[in-house]
């Protein structure tokens, strides 16, 4: 039977627990395989959270693995490496650092990190709360072991094994059923599961997690600093009159085949540009789609400006498994979106609510091509979409979302004055659980035309 730990957490500040809580700042452990110099989205978000927590909530330690995600730096193998990242203590276990683009290397990195992180967590001083990401899958079990009956907050990035099955990384069978059973058992043992969107939260509810333990907090993105470089923008556009750009990881969650076929239909009328790399890069690299390597962070403004439309794609069946973080980057830069995703996704919901782009079917290249051609012929609509995107970007600004997540961690750690008594429902309210998206400037998106653009 699931052990209910909320009653003790929410009883502060009374008795011995309150005295202990007021005697020192809470110790917070963040556990995830990737941390900078790893360049994954989870690594970047984890550092942002660590810095926010270290500045306002408690003493923060990160438990990560050797850099292995497109890192520009490498670390020689040692069983345990200790580093400082400003006020943050970082411990790196000696996991393998093999090429993650090969499945054997990725699995070796995963398994070695899980084993060593679990061992280190059991041997280290116990933290007041453990926050764990989903890199690698089942890292939550290492966090549960490290917590030793203390609270665990699961910041869910990808819902497994659903993600792996739909992306064809693994065939459905006995292994996936065991994997799913292990993940469900871990979800039941977490105090809070943080999801990136409502569709992911629905997927978690379907795995048996009670709604009162689920909180929705989007990633968000920082608002831009700096201007695009016109020379680089022209270089990326390569003389094309209309460019549909995708910036980021070309991984298992996207409808790449649909985009490639749409590019063939659009040949001579619009160009598709991919900036990045990933396990599915060869699907688009050997087609009429242009693919260029990742650009440094300083060049993101130019990458965003190079696309008349910014693509965010989720393949069919992946609706509840992922919420691409790149959608928030595009919003922060005020770029019109082409959401190649089903109507059930959070991405499509954002586009509809804010009137910031178009929605196309992830299974229909013809639909994608039609939406691109419509956008090319309606520049005034693109201008209005850009305004909606910029407004949404301010709403989803990362500092705002990090503040909500930091409040949640502080509440669970027993540091919030609001958590003096009450129920799980009050904790959810304190954490800022998914509020409905506001309407743009108080106006509802009343009409949606056949091209998927909400007209006000």
mmCIF file of N, CA, C and O in Angstrom, residues 122-168:
data_model
loop_
_atom_site.group_PDB
_atom_site.id
_atom_site.type_symbol
_atom_site.label_atom_id
_atom_site.label_comp_id
_atom_site.label_asym_id
_atom_site.label_seq_id
_atom_site.Cartn_x
_atom_site.Cartn_y
_atom_site.Cartn_z
ATOM 1 N N UNK A 122 22.412 6.261 -2.009
ATOM 2 C CA UNK A 122 22.255 5.519 -0.758
ATOM 3 C C UNK A 122 23.365 5.844 0.230
ATOM 4 O O UNK A 122 23.157 5.805 1.451
ATOM 5 N N UNK A 123 24.554 6.168 -0.280
ATOM 6 C CA UNK A 123 25.705 6.413 0.596
ATOM 7 C C UNK A 123 25.806 7.869 1.053
ATOM 8 O O UNK A 123 26.425 8.150 2.080
ATOM 9 N N UNK A 124 25.219 8.781 0.284
ATOM 10 C CA UNK A 124 25.342 10.203 0.612
ATOM 11 C C UNK A 124 24.397 10.573 1.747
ATOM 12 O O UNK A 124 23.466 9.837 2.085
ATOM 13 N N UNK A 125 24.631 11.751 2.334
ATOM 14 C CA UNK A 125 23.739 12.262 3.374
ATOM 15 C C UNK A 125 22.339 12.447 2.794
ATOM 16 O O UNK A 125 22.186 12.879 1.656
ATOM 17 N N UNK A 126 21.341 12.135 3.578
ATOM 18 C CA UNK A 126 19.974 12.188 3.091
ATOM 19 C C UNK A 126 19.524 13.640 2.930
ATOM 20 O O UNK A 126 19.776 14.487 3.785
ATOM 21 N N UNK A 127 18.843 13.909 1.823
ATOM 22 C CA UNK A 127 18.330 15.250 1.544
ATOM 23 C C UNK A 127 16.913 15.381 2.077
ATOM 24 O O UNK A 127 16.234 14.387 2.350
ATOM 25 N N UNK A 128 16.456 16.630 2.189
ATOM 26 C CA UNK A 128 15.091 16.870 2.648
ATOM 27 C C UNK A 128 14.069 16.613 1.546
ATOM 28 O O UNK A 128 12.926 16.264 1.818
ATOM 29 N N UNK A 129 14.476 16.818 0.306
ATOM 30 C CA UNK A 129 13.613 16.545 -0.841
ATOM 31 C C UNK A 129 14.506 16.216 -2.033
ATOM 32 O O UNK A 129 15.601 16.776 -2.174
ATOM 33 N N UNK A 130 14.057 15.290 -2.862
ATOM 34 C CA UNK A 130 14.784 14.912 -4.070
ATOM 35 C C UNK A 130 13.922 15.265 -5.275
ATOM 36 O O UNK A 130 12.750 14.891 -5.345
ATOM 37 N N UNK A 131 14.509 16.015 -6.213
ATOM 38 C CA UNK A 131 13.850 16.351 -7.472
ATOM 39 C C UNK A 131 14.556 15.569 -8.575
ATOM 40 O O UNK A 131 15.769 15.686 -8.748
ATOM 41 N N UNK A 132 13.808 14.763 -9.322
ATOM 42 C CA UNK A 132 14.416 13.897 -10.317
ATOM 43 C C UNK A 132 13.804 14.152 -11.685
ATOM 44 O O UNK A 132 12.599 14.377 -11.816
ATOM 45 N N UNK A 133 14.644 14.138 -12.721
ATOM 46 C CA UNK A 133 14.171 14.210 -14.096
ATOM 47 C C UNK A 133 13.952 12.813 -14.649
ATOM 48 O O UNK A 133 14.100 11.811 -13.944
ATOM 49 N N UNK A 134 13.612 12.743 -15.928
ATOM 50 C CA UNK A 134 13.382 11.437 -16.545
ATOM 51 C C UNK A 134 14.489 11.058 -17.512
ATOM 52 O O UNK A 134 14.285 10.300 -18.456
ATOM 53 N N UNK A 135 15.690 11.608 -17.316
ATOM 54 C CA UNK A 135 16.896 11.173 -18.024
ATOM 55 C C UNK A 135 17.805 10.480 -17.033
ATOM 56 O O UNK A 135 18.300 11.122 -16.092
ATOM 57 N N UNK A 136 18.061 9.178 -17.194
ATOM 58 C CA UNK A 136 17.449 8.302 -18.187
ATOM 59 C C UNK A 136 16.091 7.803 -17.701
ATOM 60 O O UNK A 136 15.711 8.048 -16.552
ATOM 61 N N UNK A 137 15.362 7.075 -18.562
ATOM 62 C CA UNK A 137 14.138 6.440 -18.090
ATOM 63 C C UNK A 137 14.414 5.599 -16.845
ATOM 64 O O UNK A 137 15.443 4.923 -16.761
ATOM 65 N N UNK A 138 13.519 5.664 -15.887
ATOM 66 C CA UNK A 138 13.609 4.963 -14.601
ATOM 67 C C UNK A 138 14.641 5.554 -13.658
ATOM 68 O O UNK A 138 14.940 4.966 -12.612
ATOM 69 N N UNK A 139 15.168 6.751 -13.976
ATOM 70 C CA UNK A 139 16.032 7.434 -13.003
ATOM 71 C C UNK A 139 15.271 7.718 -11.714
ATOM 72 O O UNK A 139 15.873 7.878 -10.647
ATOM 73 N N UNK A 140 13.950 7.747 -11.812
ATOM 74 C CA UNK A 140 13.125 7.994 -10.634
ATOM 75 C C UNK A 140 13.363 6.954 -9.546
ATOM 76 O O UNK A 140 13.275 7.257 -8.350
ATOM 77 N N UNK A 141 13.712 5.727 -9.930
ATOM 78 C CA UNK A 141 13.993 4.702 -8.917
ATOM 79 C C UNK A 141 15.278 5.017 -8.153
ATOM 80 O O UNK A 141 15.367 4.773 -6.943
ATOM 81 N N UNK A 142 16.285 5.551 -8.848
ATOM 82 C CA UNK A 142 17.500 5.979 -8.141
ATOM 83 C C UNK A 142 17.172 7.089 -7.149
ATOM 84 O O UNK A 142 17.719 7.131 -6.036
ATOM 85 N N UNK A 143 16.246 7.983 -7.533
ATOM 86 C CA UNK A 143 15.846 9.068 -6.633
ATOM 87 C C UNK A 143 15.087 8.533 -5.426
ATOM 88 O O UNK A 143 15.289 8.995 -4.295
ATOM 89 N N UNK A 144 14.213 7.561 -5.646
ATOM 90 C CA UNK A 144 13.453 6.978 -4.531
ATOM 91 C C UNK A 144 14.395 6.323 -3.531
ATOM 92 O O UNK A 144 14.234 6.455 -2.308
ATOM 93 N N UNK A 145 15.412 5.633 -4.035
ATOM 94 C CA UNK A 145 16.395 5.010 -3.140
ATOM 95 C C UNK A 145 17.185 6.073 -2.384
ATOM 96 O O UNK A 145 17.434 5.951 -1.185
ATOM 97 N N UNK A 146 17.597 7.133 -3.118
ATOM 98 C CA UNK A 146 18.378 8.195 -2.473
ATOM 99 C C UNK A 146 17.556 8.945 -1.438
ATOM 100 O O UNK A 146 18.081 9.395 -0.417
ATOM 101 N N UNK A 147 16.249 9.082 -1.679
ATOM 102 C CA UNK A 147 15.394 9.836 -0.760
ATOM 103 C C UNK A 147 15.222 9.138 0.579
ATOM 104 O O UNK A 147 15.055 9.787 1.612
ATOM 105 N N UNK A 148 15.212 7.806 0.576
ATOM 106 C CA UNK A 148 15.053 7.038 1.824
ATOM 107 C C UNK A 148 13.866 7.556 2.647
ATOM 108 O O UNK A 148 14.010 7.998 3.782
ATOM 109 N N UNK A 149 12.686 7.496 2.034
ATOM 110 C CA UNK A 149 11.403 7.877 2.631
ATOM 111 C C UNK A 149 11.203 9.382 2.766
ATOM 112 O O UNK A 149 10.223 9.814 3.359
ATOM 113 N N UNK A 150 12.123 10.164 2.273
ATOM 114 C CA UNK A 150 11.887 11.599 2.183
ATOM 115 C C UNK A 150 11.123 11.904 0.883
ATOM 116 O O UNK A 150 11.073 11.068 -0.015
ATOM 117 N N UNK A 151 10.555 13.097 0.740
ATOM 118 C CA UNK A 151 9.732 13.399 -0.434
ATOM 119 C C UNK A 151 10.507 13.354 -1.747
ATOM 120 O O UNK A 151 11.680 13.747 -1.812
ATOM 121 N N UNK A 152 9.822 12.901 -2.796
ATOM 122 C CA UNK A 152 10.377 12.861 -4.147
ATOM 123 C C UNK A 152 9.444 13.635 -5.075
ATOM 124 O O UNK A 152 8.230 13.387 -5.107
ATOM 125 N N UNK A 153 10.010 14.587 -5.825
ATOM 126 C CA UNK A 153 9.280 15.320 -6.862
ATOM 127 C C UNK A 153 9.820 14.843 -8.204
ATOM 128 O O UNK A 153 11.011 14.959 -8.484
ATOM 129 N N UNK A 154 8.938 14.300 -9.033
ATOM 130 C CA UNK A 154 9.327 13.740 -10.327
ATOM 131 C C UNK A 154 8.993 14.752 -11.413
ATOM 132 O O UNK A 154 7.831 14.983 -11.726
ATOM 133 N N UNK A 155 10.023 15.374 -11.990
ATOM 134 C CA UNK A 155 9.839 16.316 -13.094
ATOM 135 C C UNK A 155 9.882 15.530 -14.393
ATOM 136 O O UNK A 155 10.942 15.250 -14.947
ATOM 137 N N UNK A 156 8.724 15.171 -14.883
ATOM 138 C CA UNK A 156 8.610 14.232 -15.991
ATOM 139 C C UNK A 156 8.813 14.953 -17.318
ATOM 140 O O UNK A 156 8.082 15.898 -17.643
ATOM 141 N N UNK A 157 9.779 14.507 -18.088
ATOM 142 C CA UNK A 157 10.076 15.121 -19.380
ATOM 143 C C UNK A 157 9.518 14.301 -20.541
ATOM 144 O O UNK A 157 9.021 14.847 -21.512
ATOM 145 N N UNK A 158 9.646 12.994 -20.458
ATOM 146 C CA UNK A 158 9.132 12.084 -21.478
ATOM 147 C C UNK A 158 8.437 10.935 -20.769
ATOM 148 O O UNK A 158 8.968 10.405 -19.789
ATOM 149 N N UNK A 159 7.287 10.547 -21.274
ATOM 150 C CA UNK A 159 6.521 9.480 -20.649
ATOM 151 C C UNK A 159 6.913 8.150 -21.282
ATOM 152 O O UNK A 159 6.632 7.898 -22.459
ATOM 153 N N UNK A 160 7.578 7.318 -20.506
ATOM 154 C CA UNK A 160 8.050 6.016 -20.996
ATOM 155 C C UNK A 160 7.254 4.892 -20.351
ATOM 156 O O UNK A 160 6.696 5.071 -19.269
ATOM 157 N N UNK A 161 7.193 3.712 -21.019
ATOM 158 C CA UNK A 161 7.801 3.376 -22.308
ATOM 159 C C UNK A 161 7.025 3.859 -23.517
ATOM 160 O O UNK A 161 7.389 3.530 -24.653
ATOM 161 N N UNK A 162 5.975 4.648 -23.324
ATOM 162 C CA UNK A 162 5.142 5.110 -24.436
ATOM 163 C C UNK A 162 5.984 5.769 -25.528
ATOM 164 O O UNK A 162 5.820 5.491 -26.719
ATOM 165 N N UNK A 163 6.886 6.670 -25.119
ATOM 166 C CA UNK A 163 7.751 7.378 -26.061
ATOM 167 C C UNK A 163 8.588 6.396 -26.861
ATOM 168 O O UNK A 163 8.667 6.489 -28.099
ATOM 169 N N UNK A 164 9.224 5.455 -26.186
ATOM 170 C CA UNK A 164 10.112 4.515 -26.864
ATOM 171 C C UNK A 164 9.352 3.611 -27.830
ATOM 172 O O UNK A 164 9.858 3.268 -28.907
ATOM 173 N N UNK A 165 8.133 3.220 -27.476
ATOM 174 C CA UNK A 165 7.348 2.332 -28.340
ATOM 175 C C UNK A 165 6.917 3.060 -29.607
ATOM 176 O O UNK A 165 7.098 2.573 -30.726
ATOM 177 N N UNK A 166 6.330 4.243 -29.449
ATOM 178 C CA UNK A 166 5.810 4.973 -30.602
ATOM 179 C C UNK A 166 6.928 5.401 -31.538
ATOM 180 O O UNK A 166 6.760 5.413 -32.763
ATOM 181 N N UNK A 167 8.101 5.747 -30.990
ATOM 182 C CA UNK A 167 9.230 6.165 -31.821
ATOM 183 C C UNK A 167 10.007 4.988 -32.395
ATOM 184 O O UNK A 167 11.028 5.182 -33.047
ATOM 185 N N UNK A 168 9.520 3.761 -32.157
ATOM 186 C CA UNK A 168 10.123 2.530 -32.707
ATOM 187 C C UNK A 168 11.513 2.255 -32.162
ATOM 188 O O UNK A 168 12.299 1.539 -32.785
#
